[in-house]
């Protein structure tokens, strides 16, 4: 996966991890289950952009007044994202993808600027440095965990 990669070690998902181990112990490939979970995670992550909240349901930091002003002065037109957070061009939202390799699922973005929005920090040239607040969009919500467990259980019952 090119672009920004942020590695999250998911802890506290014992039920999901145990179910995956059970699936493997029965000689079943994790690939089909992980693919289904990956497709869900892309959709779930994109839904966070629409809701403007992190995986735990907390609202993202609102746009700065300077950003709102820049948006209102955007060539006399409103950009496609309007005043929505992280949706100026919708590129970041649409760049969310997943990859399954063996027994590993990766969900992320191919946008190189994804990390600054996920983690926050300073950006821009020295003379015009700006502070960008963290607006986490990647991660696993409780609903995502429940969905993953359901998918794995379904794969355990198959065949």
PDB file of C-alpha atoms in Angstrom:
ATOM      1  CA  UNK A   1       0.000   0.000   0.000  1.00  0.00           C
ATOM      2  CA  UNK A   2       1.759   3.157  -1.181  1.00  0.00           C
ATOM      3  CA  UNK A   3       1.320   6.539   0.476  1.00  0.00           C
ATOM      4  CA  UNK A   4       0.819   6.948   4.193  1.00  0.00           C
ATOM      5  CA  UNK A   5       0.955   3.901   6.370  1.00  0.00           C
ATOM      6  CA  UNK A   6       0.176   3.966  10.036  1.00  0.00           C
ATOM      7  CA  UNK A   7       0.515   0.683  11.843  1.00  0.00           C
ATOM      8  CA  UNK A   8      -1.991   0.036  14.584  1.00  0.00           C
ATOM      9  CA  UNK A   9      -1.604  -2.954  16.808  1.00  0.00           C
ATOM     10  CA  UNK A  10      -5.135  -3.805  17.835  1.00  0.00           C
ATOM     11  CA  UNK A  11      -5.231  -4.812  21.483  1.00  0.00           C
ATOM     12  CA  UNK A  12      -8.260  -5.670  23.524  1.00  0.00           C
ATOM     13  CA  UNK A  13      -9.954  -7.532  20.690  1.00  0.00           C
ATOM     14  CA  UNK A  14      -9.500 -10.929  22.286  1.00  0.00           C
ATOM     15  CA  UNK A  15     -12.814 -12.295  20.996  1.00  0.00           C
ATOM     16  CA  UNK A  16     -11.888 -11.413  17.399  1.00  0.00           C
ATOM     17  CA  UNK A  17      -8.332 -12.700  17.784  1.00  0.00           C
ATOM     18  CA  UNK A  18      -9.555 -15.962  19.351  1.00  0.00           C
ATOM     19  CA  UNK A  19     -12.093 -16.466  16.563  1.00  0.00           C
ATOM     20  CA  UNK A  20      -9.381 -15.914  13.936  1.00  0.00           C
ATOM     21  CA  UNK A  21      -7.142 -18.454  15.686  1.00  0.00           C
ATOM     22  CA  UNK A  22     -10.050 -20.912  15.765  1.00  0.00           C
ATOM     23  CA  UNK A  23     -10.611 -20.389  12.034  1.00  0.00           C
ATOM     24  CA  UNK A  24      -6.902 -21.065  11.376  1.00  0.00           C
ATOM     25  CA  UNK A  25      -6.872 -24.087  13.710  1.00  0.00           C
ATOM     26  CA  UNK A  26      -9.622 -25.634  11.616  1.00  0.00           C
ATOM     27  CA  UNK A  27      -7.376 -25.340   8.576  1.00  0.00           C
ATOM     28  CA  UNK A  28      -9.421 -22.539   7.057  1.00  0.00           C
ATOM     29  CA  UNK A  29      -7.855 -19.677   5.128  1.00  0.00           C
ATOM     30  CA  UNK A  30      -8.245 -16.306   6.800  1.00  0.00           C
ATOM     31  CA  UNK A  31      -8.213 -14.575   3.404  1.00  0.00           C
ATOM     32  CA  UNK A  32     -11.944 -14.669   2.604  1.00  0.00           C
ATOM     33  CA  UNK A  33     -12.938 -13.472   6.102  1.00  0.00           C
ATOM     34  CA  UNK A  34     -10.274 -10.753   6.125  1.00  0.00           C
ATOM     35  CA  UNK A  35     -11.364  -9.599   2.652  1.00  0.00           C
ATOM     36  CA  UNK A  36     -14.960  -9.239   3.851  1.00  0.00           C
ATOM     37  CA  UNK A  37     -13.821  -7.399   6.983  1.00  0.00           C
ATOM     38  CA  UNK A  38     -11.541  -5.170   4.870  1.00  0.00           C
ATOM     39  CA  UNK A  39     -14.408  -4.152   2.602  1.00  0.00           C
ATOM     40  CA  UNK A  40     -16.466  -3.289   5.663  1.00  0.00           C
ATOM     41  CA  UNK A  41     -13.588  -1.305   7.193  1.00  0.00           C
ATOM     42  CA  UNK A  42     -13.228   0.826   4.058  1.00  0.00           C
ATOM     43  CA  UNK A  43     -16.933   1.642   4.155  1.00  0.00           C
ATOM     44  CA  UNK A  44     -16.882   2.244   7.911  1.00  0.00           C
ATOM     45  CA  UNK A  45     -13.864   4.550   7.612  1.00  0.00           C
ATOM     46  CA  UNK A  46     -15.524   6.511   4.804  1.00  0.00           C
ATOM     47  CA  UNK A  47     -18.646   6.816   6.962  1.00  0.00           C
ATOM     48  CA  UNK A  48     -16.468   8.542   9.596  1.00  0.00           C
ATOM     49  CA  UNK A  49     -15.721  11.271   7.078  1.00  0.00           C
ATOM     50  CA  UNK A  50     -19.463  11.786   6.594  1.00  0.00           C
ATOM     51  CA  UNK A  51     -20.086  11.826  10.361  1.00  0.00           C
ATOM     52  CA  UNK A  52     -16.892  13.846  11.026  1.00  0.00           C
ATOM     53  CA  UNK A  53     -15.928  11.686  13.980  1.00  0.00           C
ATOM     54  CA  UNK A  54     -13.256   9.279  15.145  1.00  0.00           C
ATOM     55  CA  UNK A  55     -13.724   5.512  15.577  1.00  0.00           C
ATOM     56  CA  UNK A  56     -14.957   6.066  19.157  1.00  0.00           C
ATOM     57  CA  UNK A  57     -17.673   8.464  17.973  1.00  0.00           C
ATOM     58  CA  UNK A  58     -15.988  11.665  19.179  1.00  0.00           C
ATOM     59  CA  UNK A  59     -16.466  14.688  16.918  1.00  0.00           C
ATOM     60  CA  UNK A  60     -13.422  15.952  15.061  1.00  0.00           C
ATOM     61  CA  UNK A  61     -12.010  19.346  15.936  1.00  0.00           C
ATOM     62  CA  UNK A  62     -14.037  21.963  14.005  1.00  0.00           C
ATOM     63  CA  UNK A  63     -12.465  23.843  11.114  1.00  0.00           C
ATOM     64  CA  UNK A  64     -10.363  26.862  12.042  1.00  0.00           C
ATOM     65  CA  UNK A  65     -11.754  30.268  11.121  1.00  0.00           C
ATOM     66  CA  UNK A  66      -8.846  30.763   8.682  1.00  0.00           C
ATOM     67  CA  UNK A  67      -9.803  27.538   6.921  1.00  0.00           C
ATOM     68  CA  UNK A  68     -13.451  28.583   6.722  1.00  0.00           C
ATOM     69  CA  UNK A  69     -12.331  31.913   5.213  1.00  0.00           C
ATOM     70  CA  UNK A  70     -10.137  30.149   2.648  1.00  0.00           C
ATOM     71  CA  UNK A  71     -13.060  27.903   1.708  1.00  0.00           C
ATOM     72  CA  UNK A  72     -15.403  30.877   1.275  1.00  0.00           C
ATOM     73  CA  UNK A  73     -12.845  32.625  -0.955  1.00  0.00           C
ATOM     74  CA  UNK A  74     -12.178  29.527  -3.082  1.00  0.00           C
ATOM     75  CA  UNK A  75     -12.171  31.049  -6.584  1.00  0.00           C
ATOM     76  CA  UNK A  76     -15.605  32.517  -5.913  1.00  0.00           C
ATOM     77  CA  UNK A  77     -17.060  29.000  -5.746  1.00  0.00           C
ATOM     78  CA  UNK A  78     -17.713  26.603  -2.926  1.00  0.00           C
ATOM     79  CA  UNK A  79     -15.418  23.575  -3.139  1.00  0.00           C
ATOM     80  CA  UNK A  80     -17.067  20.165  -3.441  1.00  0.00           C
ATOM     81  CA  UNK A  81     -16.604  19.486   0.254  1.00  0.00           C
ATOM     82  CA  UNK A  82     -18.093  22.808   1.316  1.00  0.00           C
ATOM     83  CA  UNK A  83     -17.260  23.488   4.940  1.00  0.00           C
ATOM     84  CA  UNK A  84     -17.090  19.799   5.752  1.00  0.00           C
ATOM     85  CA  UNK A  85     -13.975  18.665   7.583  1.00  0.00           C
ATOM     86  CA  UNK A  86     -11.369  16.769   5.501  1.00  0.00           C
ATOM     87  CA  UNK A  87     -13.567  16.794   2.415  1.00  0.00           C
ATOM     88  CA  UNK A  88     -12.269  19.719   0.363  1.00  0.00           C
ATOM     89  CA  UNK A  89     -11.633  17.505  -2.642  1.00  0.00           C
ATOM     90  CA  UNK A  90     -12.919  14.228  -1.174  1.00  0.00           C
ATOM     91  CA  UNK A  91      -9.619  12.638  -2.231  1.00  0.00           C
ATOM     92  CA  UNK A  92      -8.632  11.505   1.267  1.00  0.00           C
ATOM     93  CA  UNK A  93     -12.029   9.886   1.895  1.00  0.00           C
ATOM     94  CA  UNK A  94     -11.967   8.119  -1.466  1.00  0.00           C
ATOM     95  CA  UNK A  95      -8.352   6.977  -1.026  1.00  0.00           C
ATOM     96  CA  UNK A  96      -9.181   4.571   1.805  1.00  0.00           C
ATOM     97  CA  UNK A  97      -8.279   1.043   0.784  1.00  0.00           C
ATOM     98  CA  UNK A  98      -7.445  -2.333   2.265  1.00  0.00           C
ATOM     99  CA  UNK A  99      -4.988  -5.106   1.569  1.00  0.00           C
ATOM    100  CA  UNK A 100      -4.973  -8.735   2.678  1.00  0.00           C
ATOM    101  CA  UNK A 101      -1.630 -10.514   2.787  1.00  0.00           C
ATOM    102  CA  UNK A 102      -1.602 -13.944   4.387  1.00  0.00           C
ATOM    103  CA  UNK A 103      -3.162 -13.598   7.806  1.00  0.00           C
ATOM    104  CA  UNK A 104      -2.854  -9.805   7.915  1.00  0.00           C
ATOM    105  CA  UNK A 105      -5.384  -7.114   7.025  1.00  0.00           C
ATOM    106  CA  UNK A 106      -4.204  -3.558   6.408  1.00  0.00           C
ATOM    107  CA  UNK A 107      -6.583  -0.642   6.107  1.00  0.00           C
ATOM    108  CA  UNK A 108      -5.229   2.779   5.216  1.00  0.00           C
ATOM    109  CA  UNK A 109      -4.896   5.528   2.691  1.00  0.00           C
ATOM    110  CA  UNK A 110      -2.729   6.004  -0.352  1.00  0.00           C
ATOM    111  CA  UNK A 111      -2.744   9.778   0.281  1.00  0.00           C
ATOM    112  CA  UNK A 112       0.670  10.904   1.511  1.00  0.00           C
ATOM    113  CA  UNK A 113      -0.916  13.611   3.690  1.00  0.00           C
ATOM    114  CA  UNK A 114      -3.167  11.159   5.530  1.00  0.00           C
ATOM    115  CA  UNK A 115      -0.831  10.865   8.521  1.00  0.00           C
ATOM    116  CA  UNK A 116      -0.930  14.582   9.363  1.00  0.00           C
ATOM    117  CA  UNK A 117      -4.722  14.491   9.511  1.00  0.00           C
ATOM    118  CA  UNK A 118      -4.804  11.218  11.465  1.00  0.00           C
ATOM    119  CA  UNK A 119      -2.153  12.199  14.011  1.00  0.00           C
ATOM    120  CA  UNK A 120      -2.081  16.015  13.836  1.00  0.00           C
ATOM    121  CA  UNK A 121       1.063  18.137  13.826  1.00  0.00           C
ATOM    122  CA  UNK A 122       2.807  21.050  12.165  1.00  0.00           C
ATOM    123  CA  UNK A 123       2.735  21.406   8.379  1.00  0.00           C
ATOM    124  CA  UNK A 124       3.728  23.833   5.667  1.00  0.00           C
ATOM    125  CA  UNK A 125       6.825  25.872   4.906  1.00  0.00           C
ATOM    126  CA  UNK A 126       8.588  27.472   7.874  1.00  0.00           C
ATOM    127  CA  UNK A 127       7.264  30.977   7.150  1.00  0.00           C
ATOM    128  CA  UNK A 128       3.663  29.727   6.905  1.00  0.00           C
ATOM    129  CA  UNK A 129       3.673  26.822   9.359  1.00  0.00           C
ATOM    130  CA  UNK A 130       0.234  25.775  10.590  1.00  0.00           C
ATOM    131  CA  UNK A 131      -0.885  23.450  13.331  1.00  0.00           C
ATOM    132  CA  UNK A 132      -3.259  20.750  12.148  1.00  0.00           C
ATOM    133  CA  UNK A 133      -5.310  19.038  14.848  1.00  0.00           C
ATOM    134  CA  UNK A 134      -5.551  15.247  14.906  1.00  0.00           C
ATOM    135  CA  UNK A 135      -8.754  14.061  13.266  1.00  0.00           C
ATOM    136  CA  UNK A 136      -8.510  10.266  13.503  1.00  0.00           C
ATOM    137  CA  UNK A 137     -10.358   8.481  10.732  1.00  0.00           C
ATOM    138  CA  UNK A 138      -8.472   5.172  10.801  1.00  0.00           C
ATOM    139  CA  UNK A 139      -9.189   2.725  13.581  1.00  0.00           C
ATOM    140  CA  UNK A 140     -11.596   0.074  14.736  1.00  0.00           C
ATOM    141  CA  UNK A 141     -14.884   1.008  16.369  1.00  0.00           C
ATOM    142  CA  UNK A 142     -16.902  -1.255  18.652  1.00  0.00           C
ATOM    143  CA  UNK A 143     -19.348  -1.816  15.762  1.00  0.00           C
ATOM    144  CA  UNK A 144     -16.405  -2.777  13.516  1.00  0.00           C
ATOM    145  CA  UNK A 145     -15.260  -5.319  16.123  1.00  0.00           C
ATOM    146  CA  UNK A 146     -18.740  -6.816  16.347  1.00  0.00           C
ATOM    147  CA  UNK A 147     -18.984  -7.011  12.554  1.00  0.00           C
ATOM    148  CA  UNK A 148     -15.584  -8.725  12.319  1.00  0.00           C
ATOM    149  CA  UNK A 149     -16.584 -11.271  14.927  1.00  0.00           C
ATOM    150  CA  UNK A 150     -19.839 -11.988  13.082  1.00  0.00           C
ATOM    151  CA  UNK A 151     -17.981 -12.478   9.784  1.00  0.00           C
ATOM    152  CA  UNK A 152     -15.475 -14.850  11.378  1.00  0.00           C
ATOM    153  CA  UNK A 153     -18.245 -16.845  13.049  1.00  0.00           C
ATOM    154  CA  UNK A 154     -20.046 -17.125   9.699  1.00  0.00           C
ATOM    155  CA  UNK A 155     -16.833 -18.453   8.113  1.00  0.00           C
ATOM    156  CA  UNK A 156     -16.456 -20.951  10.956  1.00  0.00           C
ATOM    157  CA  UNK A 157     -19.951 -22.284  10.287  1.00  0.00           C
ATOM    158  CA  UNK A 158     -19.380 -22.661   6.532  1.00  0.00           C
ATOM    159  CA  UNK A 159     -18.266 -25.889   4.971  1.00  0.00           C
TER     160      UNK A 159
END
